[in-house]
Amino acid sequence: MARPRKPLLSTDRIVETARALVDAEGLAAVSTRRLAAELGVSGPSLYNHFRTMDQILEAVADSVSAQVDLSMFRDGRDWRTALHDWAVSYRAALRDHPNIVPILARGPGRRPAGLRVADVVFGAMVEAGWPAAQATSIGALMRYFIMGSAIGSFAGGFVDDESAYDPDDYPHLGQAHLLAEQQQKVDERAFEVGLRALLDGLEQQYERVAPR
């Protein structure tokens, strides 16, 4: 009887397996030995596809950037609506893969999908009438805001123990112990409030700088 063949090792399979490890256990869980064991291969075989572990993590980060929808910048939506819808898609990708955010926060570097995001957003803002310098600032501002929202949960930072909020010490936190159980709703509402405020401010600037 023929022996079952091992699945062929590929760049995509390495990235998918590494991403699953990062999602489940964090960046520290990804080592050559652990990743090779998950893939059922020897450690050195990984380096036929990637020279270093850092390259693997960069590829994992780029695979998350590739999940961000960019269609809103090409289908006729105005710049404000496009920025809003892109930010929602970007945050959703980071929410699904929060452990990779520290790598993404370094900037796109040489990552193709990350560079594509930067290129499309910058190009769309310039085409909409923003001066190039301000289009660059908008891209940076949006990244700061979206990345910051993905680093940690505001609501999840409060314990669900009412006794932690003595009214003598914290007279305005009488309901803080309820935040944790409403974590997703509170965080999504906060993101939307902040995003709309940010876009309102940009719209006021746009009226001053956009060509008539």
Coordinates of N, CA and C in Angstrom, one line a residue, residues 12-198:
D12 N 2.1 29.9 1.2 CA 0.8 30.2 1.7 C 0.5 29.3 2.9
R13 N 0.9 28.1 2.9 CA 0.6 27.2 4.0 C 1.4 27.6 5.3
I14 N 2.6 28.0 5.1 CA 3.4 28.5 6.2 C 2.7 29.8 6.8
V15 N 2.3 30.7 6.0 CA 1.7 31.9 6.5 C 0.4 31.6 7.2
E16 N -0.4 30.8 6.6 CA -1.7 30.4 7.2 C -1.5 29.8 8.6
T17 N -0.6 28.9 8.7 CA -0.3 28.2 9.9 C 0.2 29.2 11.0
A18 N 1.2 30.0 10.5 CA 1.7 31.0 11.5 C 0.6 32.0 11.9
R19 N -0.2 32.4 11.0 CA -1.3 33.3 11.4 C -2.2 32.7 12.4
A20 N -2.6 31.4 12.2 CA -3.4 30.7 13.2 C -2.7 30.6 14.6
L21 N -1.4 30.4 14.6 CA -0.7 30.4 15.9 C -0.7 31.8 16.5
V22 N -0.5 32.8 15.8 CA -0.5 34.2 16.3 C -1.9 34.5 16.9
D23 N -2.9 34.2 16.1 CA -4.3 34.4 16.6 C -4.6 33.7 17.9
A24 N -4.1 32.5 18.0 CA -4.5 31.7 19.1 C -3.7 31.9 20.3
E25 N -2.3 32.2 20.1 CA -1.4 32.2 21.3 C -0.5 33.5 21.3
G26 N -0.6 34.3 20.3 CA 0.3 35.5 20.3 C 1.6 35.4 19.6
L27 N 2.2 36.5 19.4 CA 3.5 36.5 18.6 C 4.6 35.6 19.2
A28 N 4.6 35.6 20.6 CA 5.7 34.8 21.2 C 5.6 33.3 21.0
A29 N 4.4 32.8 20.5 CA 4.2 31.4 20.3 C 4.9 30.9 19.0
V30 N 5.2 31.9 18.1 CA 5.7 31.5 16.8 C 7.2 31.4 16.8
S31 N 7.7 30.2 16.8 CA 9.2 29.9 16.7 C 9.4 28.9 15.6
T32 N 10.6 28.8 15.1 CA 10.9 27.9 14.1 C 10.5 26.4 14.4
R33 N 10.8 26.0 15.7 CA 10.5 24.7 16.1 C 9.0 24.5 16.2
R34 N 8.3 25.4 16.8 CA 6.8 25.3 16.9 C 6.1 25.3 15.6
L35 N 6.5 26.2 14.7 CA 5.8 26.3 13.4 C 6.1 25.0 12.6
A36 N 7.4 24.5 12.6 CA 7.7 23.3 11.9 C 6.9 22.1 12.4
A37 N 6.7 22.1 13.7 CA 5.9 21.0 14.3 C 4.5 21.0 13.9
E38 N 3.9 22.2 13.8 CA 2.5 22.4 13.4 C 2.4 22.0 11.9
L39 N 3.4 22.2 11.1 CA 3.3 21.9 9.7 C 3.8 20.5 9.4
G40 N 4.3 19.8 10.4 CA 4.8 18.4 10.2 C 6.0 18.3 9.3
V41 N 6.9 19.3 9.4 CA 8.1 19.4 8.6 C 9.3 19.6 9.5
S42 N 10.5 19.6 9.0 CA 11.7 19.9 9.7 C 11.9 21.4 9.7
G43 N 12.5 22.0 10.8 CA 12.7 23.4 10.9 C 13.4 24.0 9.7
P44 N 14.5 23.4 9.2 CA 15.3 24.1 8.1 C 14.5 24.2 6.8
S45 N 13.4 23.3 6.6 CA 12.7 23.4 5.4 C 11.9 24.7 5.3
L46 N 11.6 25.3 6.4 CA 10.9 26.6 6.4 C 11.8 27.7 5.6
Y47 N 13.1 27.5 5.7 CA 13.9 28.6 5.2 C 14.2 28.4 3.7
N48 N 13.5 27.4 3.1 CA 13.5 27.4 1.6 C 12.5 28.4 1.1
H49 N 11.6 28.9 2.0 CA 10.6 29.8 1.6 C 10.8 31.2 2.3
F50 N 11.3 31.2 3.5 CA 11.5 32.5 4.2 C 12.9 32.4 4.9
R51 N 13.7 33.5 4.8 CA 15.0 33.5 5.3 C 15.0 33.6 6.9
T52 N 14.0 34.3 7.4 CA 14.0 34.5 8.9 C 12.6 34.4 9.4
M53 N 12.5 34.3 10.7 CA 11.2 34.3 11.3 C 10.5 35.6 11.2
D54 N 11.3 36.7 11.2 CA 10.7 38.0 11.1 C 10.0 38.2 9.7
Q55 N 10.6 37.5 8.7 CA 10.0 37.6 7.4 C 8.6 36.9 7.4
I56 N 8.6 35.8 8.1 CA 7.3 35.0 8.3 C 6.2 35.9 8.9
L57 N 6.6 36.6 10.0 CA 5.7 37.4 10.7 C 5.2 38.6 9.8
E58 N 6.2 39.2 9.1 CA 5.8 40.2 8.1 C 4.8 39.7 7.1
A59 N 5.0 38.5 6.6 CA 4.1 37.9 5.7 C 2.7 37.7 6.3
V60 N 2.7 37.3 7.6 CA 1.4 37.1 8.3 C 0.7 38.5 8.4
A61 N 1.4 39.5 8.7 CA 0.9 40.9 8.8 C 0.3 41.3 7.5
D62 N 1.0 41.0 6.4 CA 0.6 41.4 5.1 C -0.7 40.6 4.7
S63 N -0.8 39.4 5.1 CA -2.0 38.6 4.8 C -3.2 39.2 5.5
V64 N -3.0 39.9 6.6 CA -4.2 40.6 7.3 C -4.5 41.9 6.5
S65 N -3.5 42.6 6.1 CA -3.7 43.8 5.3 C -4.5 43.5 4.0
A66 N -4.2 42.3 3.5 CA -4.9 41.9 2.2 C -6.4 41.6 2.4
Q67 N -6.8 41.5 3.7 CA -8.2 41.3 4.0 C -9.0 42.6 4.0
V68 N -8.3 43.7 4.0 CA -9.0 45.0 4.1 C -9.6 45.3 2.7
D69 N -10.9 45.7 2.7 CA -11.6 46.0 1.5 C -11.2 47.4 1.0
L70 N -10.9 47.5 -0.3 CA -10.5 48.8 -0.9 C -11.4 49.2 -2.0
S71 N -12.5 48.4 -2.2 CA -13.4 48.7 -3.3 C -14.1 50.1 -3.2
M72 N -14.2 50.6 -2.0 CA -15.0 51.8 -1.8 C -14.2 53.0 -2.4
F73 N -12.9 52.9 -2.7 CA -12.2 54.0 -3.3 C -12.2 53.9 -4.8
R74 N -12.9 52.9 -5.4 CA -12.9 52.7 -6.8 C -14.3 52.7 -7.4
D75 N -15.3 52.7 -6.5 CA -16.7 52.5 -7.1 C -17.6 53.8 -7.0
G76 N -16.9 54.9 -6.9 CA -17.7 56.2 -7.0 C -18.1 56.8 -5.7
R77 N -17.9 56.2 -4.6 CA -18.2 56.8 -3.3 C -17.4 58.0 -3.1
D78 N -18.0 59.0 -2.5 CA -17.3 60.3 -2.2 C -16.2 60.0 -1.1
W79 N -15.2 60.9 -1.0 CA -14.0 60.6 -0.2 C -14.4 60.3 1.2
R80 N -15.4 61.0 1.8 CA -15.7 60.8 3.2 C -16.3 59.5 3.4
T81 N -17.3 59.1 2.6 CA -17.9 57.8 2.7 C -16.9 56.7 2.5
A82 N -16.0 56.9 1.5 CA -15.0 55.9 1.3 C -14.1 55.7 2.5
L83 N -13.6 56.8 3.1 CA -12.8 56.7 4.3 C -13.5 56.0 5.4
H84 N -14.8 56.3 5.6 CA -15.5 55.7 6.7 C -15.6 54.2 6.5
D85 N -16.0 53.8 5.3 CA -16.2 52.4 5.0 C -14.9 51.6 5.0
W86 N -13.9 52.2 4.5 CA -12.5 51.6 4.6 C -12.1 51.4 6.1
A87 N -12.3 52.4 6.9 CA -11.9 52.3 8.3 C -12.7 51.2 9.0
V88 N -13.9 51.0 8.7 CA -14.7 49.9 9.3 C -14.2 48.6 8.9
S89 N -13.8 48.5 7.6 CA -13.3 47.2 7.1 C -11.9 46.9 7.7
Y90 N -11.1 48.0 7.8 CA -9.7 47.8 8.4 C -9.8 47.4 9.8
R91 N -10.7 48.0 10.6 CA -10.9 47.7 12.0 C -11.4 46.2 12.1
A92 N -12.2 45.8 11.2 CA -12.8 44.4 11.3 C -11.6 43.4 11.1
A93 N -10.7 43.7 10.2 CA -9.6 42.8 10.0 C -8.7 42.7 11.2
L94 N -8.5 43.9 11.8 CA -7.6 43.9 13.0 C -8.3 43.3 14.2
R95 N -9.6 43.5 14.3 CA -10.3 42.9 15.4 C -10.3 41.3 15.3
D96 N -10.2 40.8 14.1 CA -10.2 39.4 13.9 C -8.7 38.8 14.2
H97 N -7.7 39.7 14.1 CA -6.3 39.3 14.2 C -5.6 40.3 15.1
P98 N -6.0 40.5 16.3 CA -5.5 41.6 17.2 C -4.0 41.4 17.6
N99 N -3.6 40.1 17.6 CA -2.2 39.9 18.1 C -1.1 40.3 17.1
I100 N -1.5 40.5 15.8 CA -0.6 40.9 14.8 C -0.4 42.4 14.7
V101 N -1.3 43.1 15.4 CA -1.3 44.6 15.3 C 0.1 45.2 15.6
P102 N 0.9 44.7 16.6 CA 2.2 45.3 16.8 C 3.1 45.3 15.6
I103 N 3.0 44.2 14.7 CA 3.8 44.1 13.5 C 3.2 45.1 12.5
L104 N 1.9 45.2 12.3 CA 1.3 46.1 11.4 C 1.6 47.6 11.8
A105 N 1.7 47.8 13.1 CA 1.9 49.2 13.5 C 3.3 49.8 13.1
R106 N 4.2 48.9 12.7 CA 5.5 49.4 12.3 C 5.4 50.1 11.0
G107 N 4.3 50.0 10.3 CA 4.1 50.6 8.9 C 4.3 49.5 7.9
P108 N 4.0 49.9 6.6 CA 3.9 48.8 5.6 C 5.3 48.3 5.2
G109 N 6.4 49.1 5.4 CA 7.7 48.6 5.0 C 7.7 48.2 3.5
R110 N 8.1 46.9 3.3 CA 8.1 46.4 1.9 C 6.9 45.4 1.6
R111 N 5.9 45.4 2.5 CA 4.8 44.4 2.4 C 3.9 44.9 1.3
P112 N 3.7 44.0 0.3 CA 2.9 44.4 -0.9 C 1.4 44.9 -0.6
A113 N 0.7 44.1 0.2 CA -0.7 44.5 0.5 C -0.7 45.7 1.3
G114 N 0.2 45.9 2.3 CA 0.3 47.1 3.1 C 0.5 48.3 2.2
L115 N 1.5 48.2 1.3 CA 1.8 49.3 0.4 C 0.6 49.6 -0.6
R116 N -0.1 48.6 -1.0 CA -1.3 48.8 -1.8 C -2.3 49.6 -1.1
V117 N -2.5 49.3 0.2 CA -3.5 50.1 1.0 C -3.1 51.5 1.0
A118 N -1.8 51.8 1.3 CA -1.3 53.2 1.4 C -1.5 53.9 0.1
D119 N -1.1 53.2 -1.0 CA -1.2 53.7 -2.4 C -2.6 54.1 -2.7
V120 N -3.6 53.2 -2.5 CA -5.0 53.4 -2.9 C -5.6 54.6 -2.1
V121 N -5.3 54.6 -0.8 CA -5.9 55.7 0.1 C -5.3 57.0 -0.3
F122 N -4.0 57.1 -0.4 CA -3.4 58.4 -0.8 C -3.9 58.8 -2.2
G123 N -3.9 57.9 -3.2 CA -4.4 58.3 -4.5 C -5.8 58.8 -4.5
A124 N -6.7 58.1 -3.7 CA -8.1 58.5 -3.7 C -8.2 59.9 -3.1
M125 N -7.4 60.2 -2.1 CA -7.6 61.5 -1.4 C -7.1 62.6 -2.4
V126 N -6.0 62.4 -3.1 CA -5.5 63.4 -4.1 C -6.5 63.6 -5.2
E127 N -7.0 62.5 -5.7 CA -8.0 62.6 -6.8 C -9.3 63.3 -6.3
A128 N -9.6 63.3 -5.0 CA -10.7 64.0 -4.5 C -10.5 65.4 -4.3
G129 N -9.2 65.9 -4.4 CA -8.9 67.3 -4.3 C -8.1 67.7 -3.1
W130 N -7.7 66.7 -2.3 CA -6.8 67.0 -1.2 C -5.4 67.3 -1.7
P131 N -4.7 68.3 -1.2 CA -3.3 68.5 -1.5 C -2.5 67.3 -1.0
A132 N -1.4 67.0 -1.7 CA -0.7 65.8 -1.5 C -0.2 65.7 0.0
A133 N 0.3 66.8 0.5 CA 0.8 66.8 1.9 C -0.3 66.4 2.9
Q134 N -1.5 67.0 2.7 CA -2.6 66.7 3.6 C -3.2 65.3 3.3
A135 N -3.1 64.8 2.1 CA -3.5 63.4 1.8 C -2.6 62.4 2.6
T136 N -1.3 62.7 2.7 CA -0.4 61.9 3.5 C -0.8 61.9 4.9
S137 N -1.1 63.1 5.4 CA -1.5 63.3 6.8 C -2.8 62.5 7.1
I138 N -3.7 62.5 6.2 CA -5.0 61.8 6.4 C -4.7 60.3 6.5
G139 N -3.9 59.8 5.6 CA -3.5 58.4 5.7 C -2.9 58.0 7.1
A140 N -2.0 58.9 7.5 CA -1.4 58.6 8.8 C -2.4 58.7 10.0
L141 N -3.2 59.8 9.9 CA -4.2 60.0 11.0 C -5.2 58.8 11.1
M142 N -5.7 58.3 9.9 CA -6.6 57.2 9.9 C -5.9 55.9 10.5
R143 N -4.7 55.7 10.1 CA -4.0 54.5 10.6 C -3.8 54.6 12.1
Y144 N -3.4 55.8 12.6 CA -3.3 56.0 14.1 C -4.6 55.6 14.8
F145 N -5.7 56.1 14.3 CA -7.0 55.9 14.9 C -7.4 54.5 14.9
I146 N -7.3 53.9 13.7 CA -7.7 52.5 13.6 C -6.9 51.5 14.4
M147 N -5.6 51.7 14.3 CA -4.6 50.9 15.0 C -4.9 51.0 16.5
G148 N -5.1 52.2 17.0 CA -5.3 52.5 18.4 C -6.6 51.8 18.9
S149 N -7.6 51.7 18.0 CA -8.8 51.1 18.4 C -8.7 49.6 18.5
A150 N -7.6 49.0 17.9 CA -7.5 47.6 17.8 C -6.5 47.1 18.9
I151 N -5.8 48.0 19.5 CA -4.8 47.6 20.5 C -5.4 46.9 21.7
G152 N -6.5 47.5 22.2 CA -7.2 46.9 23.3 C -8.6 47.4 23.5
S153 N -9.4 46.7 24.2 CA -10.8 47.1 24.4 C -10.9 48.1 25.6
F154 N -11.5 49.2 25.4 CA -11.8 50.2 26.4 C -12.7 49.5 27.5
A155 N -13.9 49.0 27.0 CA -14.8 48.4 27.9 C -14.3 47.2 28.6
G156 N -13.4 46.4 27.9 CA -12.9 45.2 28.5 C -11.8 45.5 29.6
G157 N -11.4 46.8 29.7 CA -10.5 47.2 30.7 C -11.0 47.4 32.1
F158 N -12.4 47.3 32.2 CA -13.0 47.5 33.5 C -13.5 46.1 34.0
V159 N -13.2 45.9 35.3 CA -13.6 44.6 35.9 C -15.1 44.6 36.2
D160 N -15.7 43.4 36.2 CA -17.1 43.3 36.4 C -17.5 43.1 37.9
D161 N -16.6 43.7 38.7 CA -16.8 43.6 40.2 C -17.2 44.9 40.7
E162 N -18.5 45.1 41.1 CA -19.0 46.4 41.5 C -18.2 46.9 42.7
S163 N -17.7 46.1 43.6 CA -16.9 46.5 44.8 C -15.6 47.3 44.4
A164 N -15.2 47.1 43.1 CA -13.9 47.8 42.7 C -14.1 49.3 42.6
Y165 N -15.4 49.7 42.6 CA -15.6 51.1 42.3 C -16.4 51.8 43.5
D166 N -15.6 52.0 44.5 CA -16.1 52.6 45.7 C -16.6 54.0 45.4
P167 N -17.9 54.3 45.7 CA -18.4 55.6 45.3 C -17.7 56.8 46.0
D168 N -17.1 56.5 47.2 CA -16.3 57.5 47.8 C -15.1 57.9 47.0
D169 N -14.5 56.9 46.4 CA -13.3 57.2 45.6 C -13.7 57.5 44.1
Y170 N -14.7 56.9 43.6 CA -15.0 57.0 42.2 C -16.5 57.3 42.0
P171 N -16.9 58.5 42.4 CA -18.3 58.9 42.4 C -19.1 58.8 41.1
H172 N -18.3 58.7 40.0 CA -19.0 58.7 38.7 C -18.9 57.4 38.0
L173 N -18.4 56.3 38.6 CA -18.2 55.0 38.0 C -19.1 54.0 38.6
G174 N -20.3 54.4 39.0 CA -21.2 53.4 39.6 C -21.7 52.4 38.7
Q175 N -21.6 52.6 37.4 CA -22.0 51.6 36.4 C -20.9 50.9 35.6
A176 N -19.6 51.3 36.1 CA -18.5 50.8 35.3 C -18.4 49.3 35.3
H177 N -18.9 48.6 36.3 CA -18.8 47.2 36.4 C -19.6 46.5 35.3
L178 N -20.5 47.2 34.6 CA -21.4 46.7 33.6 C -20.7 46.8 32.2
L179 N -19.6 47.5 32.1 CA -19.0 47.8 30.8 C -18.5 46.5 30.2
A180 N -17.9 45.6 31.0 CA -17.2 44.4 30.4 C -18.2 43.5 29.7
E181 N -19.4 43.4 30.2 CA -20.4 42.5 29.6 C -21.0 43.1 28.3
Q182 N -20.8 44.4 28.1 CA -21.3 45.1 26.9 C -20.1 45.5 26.1
Q183 N -19.0 44.8 26.2 CA -17.7 45.2 25.6 C -17.8 45.5 24.1
Q184 N -18.3 44.5 23.3 CA -18.4 44.7 21.9 C -19.2 45.9 21.5
K185 N -20.4 46.1 22.1 CA -21.3 47.2 21.8 C -20.6 48.5 22.2
V186 N -20.0 48.6 23.4 CA -19.4 49.9 23.8 C -18.2 50.2 22.9
D187 N -17.4 49.3 22.6 CA -16.2 49.6 21.8 C -16.6 49.9 20.3
E188 N -17.6 49.3 19.8 CA -18.0 49.6 18.4 C -18.7 51.0 18.4
R189 N -19.4 51.3 19.4 CA -20.1 52.6 19.5 C -19.0 53.7 19.6
A190 N -18.0 53.5 20.4 CA -16.9 54.4 20.6 C -16.2 54.7 19.3
F191 N -15.9 53.6 18.6 CA -15.2 53.7 17.3 C -16.0 54.5 16.4
E192 N -17.3 54.3 16.3 CA -18.1 55.0 15.3 C -18.2 56.5 15.7
V193 N -18.3 56.8 17.0 CA -18.4 58.2 17.4 C -17.1 58.9 17.1
G194 N -16.0 58.2 17.4 CA -14.7 58.8 17.1 C -14.4 59.0 15.6
L195 N -14.8 58.0 14.8 CA -14.6 58.1 13.4 C -15.5 59.2 12.8
R196 N -16.7 59.3 13.2 CA -17.5 60.4 12.7 C -17.0 61.8 13.1
A197 N -16.5 61.9 14.3 CA -15.9 63.2 14.7 C -14.7 63.5 13.9
L198 N -13.9 62.5 13.6 CA -12.7 62.7 12.8 C -13.0 63.1 11.4

